[in-house]
mmCIF file of C-alpha atoms in Angstrom:
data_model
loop_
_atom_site.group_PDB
_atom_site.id
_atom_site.type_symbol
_atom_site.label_atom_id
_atom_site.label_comp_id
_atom_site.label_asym_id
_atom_site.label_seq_id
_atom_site.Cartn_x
_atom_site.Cartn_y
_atom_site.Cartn_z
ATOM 1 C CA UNK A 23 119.645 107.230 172.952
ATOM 2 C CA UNK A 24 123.443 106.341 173.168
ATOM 3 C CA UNK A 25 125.071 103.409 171.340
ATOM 4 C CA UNK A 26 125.866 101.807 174.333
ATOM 5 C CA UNK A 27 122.113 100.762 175.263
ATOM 6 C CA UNK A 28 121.302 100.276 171.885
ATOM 7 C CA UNK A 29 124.163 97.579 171.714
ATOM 8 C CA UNK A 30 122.594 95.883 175.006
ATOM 9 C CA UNK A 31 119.182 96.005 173.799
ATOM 10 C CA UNK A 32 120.553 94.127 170.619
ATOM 11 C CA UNK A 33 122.406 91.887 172.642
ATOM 12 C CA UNK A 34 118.941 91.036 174.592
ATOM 13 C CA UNK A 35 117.260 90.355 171.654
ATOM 14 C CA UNK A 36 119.140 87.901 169.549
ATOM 15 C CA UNK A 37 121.086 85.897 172.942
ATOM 16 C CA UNK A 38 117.471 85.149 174.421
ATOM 17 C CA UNK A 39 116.779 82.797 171.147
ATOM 18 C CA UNK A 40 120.217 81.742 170.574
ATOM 19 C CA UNK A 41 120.066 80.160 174.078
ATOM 20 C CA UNK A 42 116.338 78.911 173.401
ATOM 21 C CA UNK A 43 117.639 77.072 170.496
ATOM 22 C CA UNK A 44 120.831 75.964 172.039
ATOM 23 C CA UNK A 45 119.026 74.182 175.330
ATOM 24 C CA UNK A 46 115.858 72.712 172.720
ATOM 25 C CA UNK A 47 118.866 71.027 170.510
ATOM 26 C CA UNK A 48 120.489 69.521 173.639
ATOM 27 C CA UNK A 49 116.909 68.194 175.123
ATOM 28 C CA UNK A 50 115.063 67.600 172.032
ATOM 29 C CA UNK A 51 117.737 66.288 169.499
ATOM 30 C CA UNK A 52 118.647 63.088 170.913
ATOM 31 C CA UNK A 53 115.438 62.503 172.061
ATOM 32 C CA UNK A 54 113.835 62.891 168.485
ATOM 33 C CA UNK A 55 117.331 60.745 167.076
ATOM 34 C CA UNK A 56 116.609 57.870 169.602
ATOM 35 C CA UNK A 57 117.092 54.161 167.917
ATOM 36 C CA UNK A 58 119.624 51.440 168.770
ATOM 37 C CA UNK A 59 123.035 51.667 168.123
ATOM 38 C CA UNK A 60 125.603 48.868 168.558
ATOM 39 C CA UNK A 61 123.201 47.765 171.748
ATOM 40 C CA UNK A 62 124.565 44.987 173.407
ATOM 41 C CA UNK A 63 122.268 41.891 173.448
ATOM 42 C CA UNK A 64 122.878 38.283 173.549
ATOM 43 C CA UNK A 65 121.650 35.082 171.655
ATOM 44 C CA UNK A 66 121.705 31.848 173.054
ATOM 45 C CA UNK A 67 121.155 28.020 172.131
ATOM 46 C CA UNK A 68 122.775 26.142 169.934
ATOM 47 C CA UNK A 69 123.514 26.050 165.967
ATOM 48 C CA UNK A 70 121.889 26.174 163.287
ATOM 49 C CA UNK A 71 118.438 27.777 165.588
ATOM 50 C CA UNK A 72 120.892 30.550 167.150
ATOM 51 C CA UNK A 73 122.671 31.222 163.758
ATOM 52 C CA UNK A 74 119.582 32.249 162.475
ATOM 53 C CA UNK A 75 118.443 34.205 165.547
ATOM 54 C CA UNK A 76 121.642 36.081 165.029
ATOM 55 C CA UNK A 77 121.141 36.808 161.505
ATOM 56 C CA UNK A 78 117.541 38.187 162.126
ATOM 57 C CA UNK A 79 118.974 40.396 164.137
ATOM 58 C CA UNK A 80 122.016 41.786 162.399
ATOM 59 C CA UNK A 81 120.197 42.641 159.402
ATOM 60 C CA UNK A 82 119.123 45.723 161.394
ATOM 61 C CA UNK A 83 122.652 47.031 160.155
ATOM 62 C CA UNK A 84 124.499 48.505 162.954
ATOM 63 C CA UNK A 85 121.704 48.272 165.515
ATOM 64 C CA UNK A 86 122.863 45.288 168.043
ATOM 65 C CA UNK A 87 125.995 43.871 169.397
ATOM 66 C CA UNK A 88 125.825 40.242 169.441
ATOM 67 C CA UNK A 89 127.244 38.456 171.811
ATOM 68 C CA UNK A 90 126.837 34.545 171.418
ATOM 69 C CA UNK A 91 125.825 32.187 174.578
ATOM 70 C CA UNK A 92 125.951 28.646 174.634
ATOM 71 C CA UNK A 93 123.188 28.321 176.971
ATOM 72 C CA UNK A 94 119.678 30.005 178.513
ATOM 73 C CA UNK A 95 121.947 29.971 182.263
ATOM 74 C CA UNK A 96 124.873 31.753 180.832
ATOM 75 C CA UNK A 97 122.698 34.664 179.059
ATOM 76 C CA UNK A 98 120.621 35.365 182.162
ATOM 77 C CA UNK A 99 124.423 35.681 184.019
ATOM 78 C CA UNK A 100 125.588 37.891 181.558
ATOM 79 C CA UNK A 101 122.256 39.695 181.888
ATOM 80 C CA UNK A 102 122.750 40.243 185.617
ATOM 81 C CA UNK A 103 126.251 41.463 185.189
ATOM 82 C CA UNK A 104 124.907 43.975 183.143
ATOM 83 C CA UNK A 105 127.184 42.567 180.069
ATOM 84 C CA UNK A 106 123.803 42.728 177.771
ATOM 85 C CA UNK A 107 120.504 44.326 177.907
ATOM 86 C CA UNK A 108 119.076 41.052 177.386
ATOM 87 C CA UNK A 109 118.928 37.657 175.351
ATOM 88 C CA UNK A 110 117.342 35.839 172.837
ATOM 89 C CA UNK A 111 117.376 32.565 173.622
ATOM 90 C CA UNK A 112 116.573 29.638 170.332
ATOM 91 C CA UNK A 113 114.463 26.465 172.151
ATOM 92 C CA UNK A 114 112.456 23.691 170.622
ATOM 93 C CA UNK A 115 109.183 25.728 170.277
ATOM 94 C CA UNK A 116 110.873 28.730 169.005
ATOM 95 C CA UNK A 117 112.720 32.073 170.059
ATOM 96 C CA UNK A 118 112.414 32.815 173.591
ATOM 97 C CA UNK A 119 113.111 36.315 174.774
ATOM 98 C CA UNK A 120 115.023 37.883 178.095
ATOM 99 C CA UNK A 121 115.009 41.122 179.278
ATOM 100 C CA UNK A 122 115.840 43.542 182.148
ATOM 101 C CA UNK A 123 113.159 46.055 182.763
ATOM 102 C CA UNK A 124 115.574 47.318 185.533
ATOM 103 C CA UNK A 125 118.470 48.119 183.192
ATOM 104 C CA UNK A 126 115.732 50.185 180.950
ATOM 105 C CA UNK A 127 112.222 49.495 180.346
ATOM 106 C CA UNK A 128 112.636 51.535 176.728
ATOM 107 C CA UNK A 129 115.453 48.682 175.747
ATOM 108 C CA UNK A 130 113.103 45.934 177.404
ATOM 109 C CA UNK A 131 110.065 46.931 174.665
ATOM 110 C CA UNK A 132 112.501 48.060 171.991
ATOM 111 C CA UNK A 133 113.823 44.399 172.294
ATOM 112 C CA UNK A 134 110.361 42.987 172.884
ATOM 113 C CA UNK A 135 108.972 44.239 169.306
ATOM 114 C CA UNK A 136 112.342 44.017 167.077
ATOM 115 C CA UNK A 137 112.608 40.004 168.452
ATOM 116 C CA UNK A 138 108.386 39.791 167.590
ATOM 117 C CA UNK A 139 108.858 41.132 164.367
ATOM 118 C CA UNK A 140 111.442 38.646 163.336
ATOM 119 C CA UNK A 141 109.128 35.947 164.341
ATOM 120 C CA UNK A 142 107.321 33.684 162.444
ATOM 121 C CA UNK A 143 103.681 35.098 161.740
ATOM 122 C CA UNK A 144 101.501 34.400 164.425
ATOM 123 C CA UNK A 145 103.672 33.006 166.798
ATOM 124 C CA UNK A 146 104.283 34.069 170.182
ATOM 125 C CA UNK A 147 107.564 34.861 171.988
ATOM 126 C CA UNK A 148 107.556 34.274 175.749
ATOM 127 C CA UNK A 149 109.413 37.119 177.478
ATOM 128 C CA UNK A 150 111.331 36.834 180.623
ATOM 129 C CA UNK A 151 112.013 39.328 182.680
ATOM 130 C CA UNK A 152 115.522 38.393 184.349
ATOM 131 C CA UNK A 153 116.132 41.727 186.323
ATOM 132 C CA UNK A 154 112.931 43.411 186.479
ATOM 133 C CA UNK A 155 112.076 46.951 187.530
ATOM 134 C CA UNK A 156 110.606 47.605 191.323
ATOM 135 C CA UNK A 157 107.251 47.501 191.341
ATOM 136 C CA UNK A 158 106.916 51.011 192.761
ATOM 137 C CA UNK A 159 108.585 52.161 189.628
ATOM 138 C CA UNK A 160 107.847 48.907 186.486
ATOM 139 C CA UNK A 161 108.638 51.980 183.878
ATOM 140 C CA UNK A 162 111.950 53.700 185.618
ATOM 141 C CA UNK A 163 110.530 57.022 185.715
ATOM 142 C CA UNK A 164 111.956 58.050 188.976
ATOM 143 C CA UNK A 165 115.353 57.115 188.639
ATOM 144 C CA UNK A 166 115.147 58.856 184.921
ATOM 145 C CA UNK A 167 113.946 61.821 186.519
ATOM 146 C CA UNK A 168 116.601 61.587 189.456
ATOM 147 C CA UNK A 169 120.019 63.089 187.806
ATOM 148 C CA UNK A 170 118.593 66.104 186.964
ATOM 149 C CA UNK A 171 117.949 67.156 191.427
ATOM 150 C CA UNK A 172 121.025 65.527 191.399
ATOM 151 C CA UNK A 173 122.803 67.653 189.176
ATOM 152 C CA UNK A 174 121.054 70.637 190.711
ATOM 153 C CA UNK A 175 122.198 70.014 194.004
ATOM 154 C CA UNK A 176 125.562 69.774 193.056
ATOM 155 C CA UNK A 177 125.143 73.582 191.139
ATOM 156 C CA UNK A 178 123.459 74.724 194.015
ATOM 157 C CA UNK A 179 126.447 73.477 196.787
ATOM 158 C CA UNK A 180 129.347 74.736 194.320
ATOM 159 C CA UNK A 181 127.586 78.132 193.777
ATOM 160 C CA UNK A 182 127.151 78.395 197.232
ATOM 161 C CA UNK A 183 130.714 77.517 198.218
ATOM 162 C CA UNK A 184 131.922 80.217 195.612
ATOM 163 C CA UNK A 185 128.683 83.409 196.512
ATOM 164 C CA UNK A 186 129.868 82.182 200.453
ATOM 165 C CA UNK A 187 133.451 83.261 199.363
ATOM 166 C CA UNK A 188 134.500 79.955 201.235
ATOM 167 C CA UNK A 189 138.316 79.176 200.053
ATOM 168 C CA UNK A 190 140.521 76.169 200.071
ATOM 169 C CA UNK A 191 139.865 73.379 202.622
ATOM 170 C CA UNK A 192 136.944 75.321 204.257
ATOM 171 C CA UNK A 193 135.236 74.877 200.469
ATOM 172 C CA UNK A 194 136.109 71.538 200.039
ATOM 173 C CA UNK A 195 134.687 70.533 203.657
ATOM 174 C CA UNK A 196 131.435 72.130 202.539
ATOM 175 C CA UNK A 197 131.092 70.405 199.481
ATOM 176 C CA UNK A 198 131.641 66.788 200.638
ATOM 177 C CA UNK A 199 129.556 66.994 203.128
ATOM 178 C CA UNK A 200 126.913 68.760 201.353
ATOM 179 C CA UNK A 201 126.989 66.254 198.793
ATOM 180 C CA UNK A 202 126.962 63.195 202.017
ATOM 181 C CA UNK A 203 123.865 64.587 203.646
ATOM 182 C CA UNK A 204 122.170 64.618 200.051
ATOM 183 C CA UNK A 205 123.009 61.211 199.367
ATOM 184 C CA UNK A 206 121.652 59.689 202.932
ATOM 185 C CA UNK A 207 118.602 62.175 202.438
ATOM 186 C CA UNK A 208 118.425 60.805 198.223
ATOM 187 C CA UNK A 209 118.581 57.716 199.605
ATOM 188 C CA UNK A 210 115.913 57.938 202.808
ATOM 189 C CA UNK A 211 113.633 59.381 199.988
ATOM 190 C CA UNK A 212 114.132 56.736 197.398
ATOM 191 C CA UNK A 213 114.770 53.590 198.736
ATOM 192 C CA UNK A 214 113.737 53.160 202.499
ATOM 193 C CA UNK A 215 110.115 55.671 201.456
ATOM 194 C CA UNK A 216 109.476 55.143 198.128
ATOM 195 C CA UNK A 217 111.324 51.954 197.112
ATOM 196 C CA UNK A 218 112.005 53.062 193.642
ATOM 197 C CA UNK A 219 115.200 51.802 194.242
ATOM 198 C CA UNK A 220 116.220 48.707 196.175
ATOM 199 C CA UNK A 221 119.762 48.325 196.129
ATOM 200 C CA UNK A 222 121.962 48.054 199.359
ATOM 201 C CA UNK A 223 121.318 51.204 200.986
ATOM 202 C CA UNK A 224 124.885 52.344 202.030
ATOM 203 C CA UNK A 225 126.027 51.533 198.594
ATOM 204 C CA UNK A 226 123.138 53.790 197.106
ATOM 205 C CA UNK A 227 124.244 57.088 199.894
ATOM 206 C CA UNK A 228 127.631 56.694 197.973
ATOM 207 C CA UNK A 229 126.289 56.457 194.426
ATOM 208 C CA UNK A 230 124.189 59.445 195.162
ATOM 209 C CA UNK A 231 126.817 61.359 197.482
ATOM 210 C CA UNK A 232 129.652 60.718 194.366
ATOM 211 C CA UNK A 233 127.146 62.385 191.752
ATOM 212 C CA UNK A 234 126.544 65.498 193.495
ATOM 213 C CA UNK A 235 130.403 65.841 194.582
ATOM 214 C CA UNK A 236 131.750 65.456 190.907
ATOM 215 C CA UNK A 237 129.001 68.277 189.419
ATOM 216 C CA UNK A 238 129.721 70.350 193.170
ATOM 217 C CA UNK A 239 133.100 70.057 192.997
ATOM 218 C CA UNK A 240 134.279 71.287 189.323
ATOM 219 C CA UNK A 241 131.601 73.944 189.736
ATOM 220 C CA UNK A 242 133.236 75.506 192.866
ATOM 221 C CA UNK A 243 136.638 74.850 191.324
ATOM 222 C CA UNK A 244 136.050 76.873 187.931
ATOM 223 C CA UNK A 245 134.973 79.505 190.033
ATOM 224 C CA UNK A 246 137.561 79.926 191.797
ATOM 225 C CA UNK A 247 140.033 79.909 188.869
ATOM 226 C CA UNK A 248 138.421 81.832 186.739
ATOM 227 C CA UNK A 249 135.648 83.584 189.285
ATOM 228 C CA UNK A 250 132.100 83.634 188.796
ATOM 229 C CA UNK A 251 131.561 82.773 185.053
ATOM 230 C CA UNK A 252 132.843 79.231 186.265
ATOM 231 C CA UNK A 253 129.417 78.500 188.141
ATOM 232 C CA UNK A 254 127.618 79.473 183.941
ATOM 233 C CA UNK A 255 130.676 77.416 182.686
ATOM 234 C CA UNK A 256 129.751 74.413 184.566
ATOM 235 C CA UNK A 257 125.846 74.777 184.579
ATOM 236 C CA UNK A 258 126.442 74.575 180.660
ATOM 237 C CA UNK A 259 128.474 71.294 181.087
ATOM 238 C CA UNK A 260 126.647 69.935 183.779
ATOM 239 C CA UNK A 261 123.327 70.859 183.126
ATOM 240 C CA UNK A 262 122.661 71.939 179.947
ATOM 241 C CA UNK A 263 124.991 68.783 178.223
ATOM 242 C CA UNK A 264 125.425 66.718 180.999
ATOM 243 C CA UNK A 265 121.890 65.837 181.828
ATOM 244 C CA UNK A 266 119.899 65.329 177.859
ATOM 245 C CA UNK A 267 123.273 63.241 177.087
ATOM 246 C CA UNK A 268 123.147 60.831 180.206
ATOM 247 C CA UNK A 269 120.915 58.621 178.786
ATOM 248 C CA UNK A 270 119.472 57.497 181.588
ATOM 249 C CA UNK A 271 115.914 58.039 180.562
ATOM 250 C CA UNK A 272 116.789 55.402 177.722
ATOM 251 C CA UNK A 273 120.435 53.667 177.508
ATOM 252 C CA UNK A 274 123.412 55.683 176.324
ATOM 253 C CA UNK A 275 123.078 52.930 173.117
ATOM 254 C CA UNK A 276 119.838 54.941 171.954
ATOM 255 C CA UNK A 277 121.339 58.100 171.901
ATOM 256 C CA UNK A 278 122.895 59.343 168.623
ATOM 257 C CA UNK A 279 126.952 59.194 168.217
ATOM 258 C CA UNK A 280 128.967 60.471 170.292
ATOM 259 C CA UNK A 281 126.517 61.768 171.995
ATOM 260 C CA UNK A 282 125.654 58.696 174.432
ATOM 261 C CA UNK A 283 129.731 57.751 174.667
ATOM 262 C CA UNK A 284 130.293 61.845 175.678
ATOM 263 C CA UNK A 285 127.455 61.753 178.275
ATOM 264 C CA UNK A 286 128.796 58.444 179.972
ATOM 265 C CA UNK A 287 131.898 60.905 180.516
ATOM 266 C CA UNK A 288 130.419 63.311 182.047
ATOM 267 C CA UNK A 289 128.391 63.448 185.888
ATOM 268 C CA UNK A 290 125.014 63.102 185.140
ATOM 269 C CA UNK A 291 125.650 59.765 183.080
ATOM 270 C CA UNK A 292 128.255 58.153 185.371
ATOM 271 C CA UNK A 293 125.803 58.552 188.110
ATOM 272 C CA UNK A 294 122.900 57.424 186.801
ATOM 273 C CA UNK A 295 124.738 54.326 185.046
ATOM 274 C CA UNK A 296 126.332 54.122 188.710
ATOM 275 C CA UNK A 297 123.013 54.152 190.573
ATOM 276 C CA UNK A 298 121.072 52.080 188.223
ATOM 277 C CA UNK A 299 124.465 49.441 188.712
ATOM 278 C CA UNK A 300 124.190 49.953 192.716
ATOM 279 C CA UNK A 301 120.229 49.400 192.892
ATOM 280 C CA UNK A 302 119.092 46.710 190.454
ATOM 281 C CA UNK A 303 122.354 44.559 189.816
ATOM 282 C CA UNK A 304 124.196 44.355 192.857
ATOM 283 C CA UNK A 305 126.861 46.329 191.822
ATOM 284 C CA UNK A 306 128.293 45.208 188.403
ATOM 285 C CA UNK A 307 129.911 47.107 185.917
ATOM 286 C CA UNK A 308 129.958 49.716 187.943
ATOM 287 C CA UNK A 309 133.589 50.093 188.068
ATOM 288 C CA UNK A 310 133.556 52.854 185.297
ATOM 289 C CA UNK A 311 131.243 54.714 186.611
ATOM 290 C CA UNK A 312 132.753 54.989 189.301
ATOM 291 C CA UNK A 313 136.368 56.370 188.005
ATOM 292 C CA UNK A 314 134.505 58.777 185.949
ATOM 293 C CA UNK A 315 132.778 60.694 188.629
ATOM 294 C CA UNK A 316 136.235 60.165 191.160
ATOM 295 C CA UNK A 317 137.708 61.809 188.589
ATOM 296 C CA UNK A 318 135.691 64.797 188.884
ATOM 297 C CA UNK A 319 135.519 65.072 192.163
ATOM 298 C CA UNK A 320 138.972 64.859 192.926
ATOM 299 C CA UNK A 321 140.104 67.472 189.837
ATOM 300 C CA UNK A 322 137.085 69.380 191.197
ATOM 301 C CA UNK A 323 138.467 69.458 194.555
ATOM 302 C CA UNK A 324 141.954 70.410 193.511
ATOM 303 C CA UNK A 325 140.995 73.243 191.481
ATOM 304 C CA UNK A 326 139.093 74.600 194.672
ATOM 305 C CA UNK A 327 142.169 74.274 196.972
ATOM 306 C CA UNK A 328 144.579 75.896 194.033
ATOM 307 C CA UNK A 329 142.268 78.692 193.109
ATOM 308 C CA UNK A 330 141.710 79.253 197.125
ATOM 309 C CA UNK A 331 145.535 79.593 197.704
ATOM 310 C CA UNK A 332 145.543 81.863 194.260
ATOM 311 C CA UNK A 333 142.986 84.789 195.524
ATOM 312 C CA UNK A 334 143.147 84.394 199.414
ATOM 313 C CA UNK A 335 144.303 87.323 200.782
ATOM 314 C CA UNK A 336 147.876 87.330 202.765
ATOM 315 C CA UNK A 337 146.900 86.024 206.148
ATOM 316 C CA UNK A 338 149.257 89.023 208.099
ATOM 317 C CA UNK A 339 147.994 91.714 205.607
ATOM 318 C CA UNK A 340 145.619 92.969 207.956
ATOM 319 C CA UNK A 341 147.782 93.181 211.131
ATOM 320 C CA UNK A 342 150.139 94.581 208.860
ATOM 321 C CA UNK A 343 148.146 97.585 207.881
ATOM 322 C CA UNK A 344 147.214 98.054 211.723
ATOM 323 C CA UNK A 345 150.853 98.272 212.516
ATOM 324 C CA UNK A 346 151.582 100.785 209.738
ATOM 325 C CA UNK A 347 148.480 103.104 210.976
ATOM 326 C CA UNK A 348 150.123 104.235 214.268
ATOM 327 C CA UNK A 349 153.412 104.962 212.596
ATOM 328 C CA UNK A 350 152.125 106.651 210.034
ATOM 329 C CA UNK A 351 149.787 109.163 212.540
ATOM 330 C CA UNK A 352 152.713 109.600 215.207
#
């Protein structure tokens, strides 16, 4: 037996595992890491009940954000704007708690038992539910499980584009309206059949559309700068990172450092903090989300049309060689 095959079957051998253990640490890891961190959440009423509140909570060292409220109205605003996960609000008959099962039903209970724990013994907390999940969906598995067809169907339109050998504006065409149809289709299939989401519809198409566009578009565009190890290149980003780092199984605040802040900058995250802003809160904070995946679209895009005009062919270089062929026999 040569060296050469030796060499491959060696290479077989020990890359198999090394990618086994690479995809289990970027699934499992943050996963098995998960606790708050720095998770916004509001308390309410006035001094000295609220002080206290406060203090309960920030002797959990480094695991909540605390932003102060001067009334019940004002958290449940800042709620809805997506400004905290929720509230604890200090009444006359004791802590009273706020949530939003719609901006994560793991923050709502995570909230739920660190707020009960801090409470007197035996005494109840009432818990509102300010935003709450759709009922087709109280515990926000489908949306959780959403980014991940997303980000497929943005791999699948950008290795198409580049196996299709489409170039330049002919690419680009394909991928935006690829990623169009899958958004009214996402949408059809979400909201108007399932009703797992319940947002304004048009508003969802584009949340959805966006997604698939900024993991379609750099795809196609690594591929056609640097060929066909672009579309592994940006499964690995996409995929691989991009989808365990999202957080949107959870809230980017569970998820160890950096790992929730890097996954917010990449596709999968945006989108599914973009989505969740689009169909539970009418649209706010979405503004970041936003940028991020325009961002990666459009530098997507432009790396298509550059690397199209880089290995497209001279457009007279086959009349040219029919020209030469008659000289060249007479």
């Amino acid at each position: 037996m040569s060296a050469a095959p030796n060499r491959r079957l060696v290479a077989v051998v020990l890359l198999v595992p090394m990618v086994v253990a690479l995809v289990l640490w970027a699934f499992a890891w943050p996963a098995a890491r998960m606790a708050p961190r720095d998770l916004p959440v509001g308390v309410a009423g006035s001094a000295p009940a609220a002080d206290q509140l406060q203090r309960q909570l920030e002797q959990r060292d480094g695991a909540f954000e605390i932003h102060r409220y001067d009334s019940e109205t004002a958290a449940r605003t800042a709620i809805e704007d997506r400004a905290v996960y929720g509230a604890v609000v200090a009444t006359a008959k004791g802590p009273e708690l706020l949530t939003a099962s719609a901006a994560g039903p793991v923050v709502a209970q995570l909230l739920h038992e660190a707020v009960t724990a801090s409470a007197p013994a035996g005494t109840a907390v009432p818990v509102t539910d300010v935003v709450a999940a759709p009922a087709a969906d109280p515990r926000g598995s489908v949306l959780g499980a959403s980014i991940l067809p997303l980000a497929i169907a943005g791999m699948a339109a950008g290795s198409a584009v580049t196996l299709l050998r489409l170039r330049g504006g002919r690419a680009a065409s394909a991928l935006i309206g690829v990623a169009t149809l899958v958004g009214v289709v996402a949408t059809a299939l979400t909201d108007s059949w399932l009703g797992v989401i319940i947002g304004d519809w048009w508003s969802e198409v584009g949340a959805l559309g966006l997604t698939v566009l900024a993991v379609g578009a750099p795809v196609a565009g690594l591929a056609a700068l640097i060929g066909p190890a672009g579309i592994g290149l940006g499964a690995l980003l996409m995929v691989l990172v991009g989808n365990p780092f999202s957080g949107v199984t959870s809230a980017p605040e569970l998820l160890p450092q950096p790992v929730g802040a890097i996954g917010q900058l990449l596709p999968p995250g945006a989108g599914g903090s973009l989505l969740r802003s689009v169909a539970f809160f009418d649209g706010h904070a979405a503004g970041g989300a936003v940028l991020t995946l325009a961002l990666w679209a459009v530098l997507g895009l432009t790396a298509v049309i550059i690397g199209g005009r880089r290995r497209a062919p001279a457009p007279d270089a086959p009349e040219a060689a029919a020209e030469r062929q008659p000289a060249l026999a007479g």
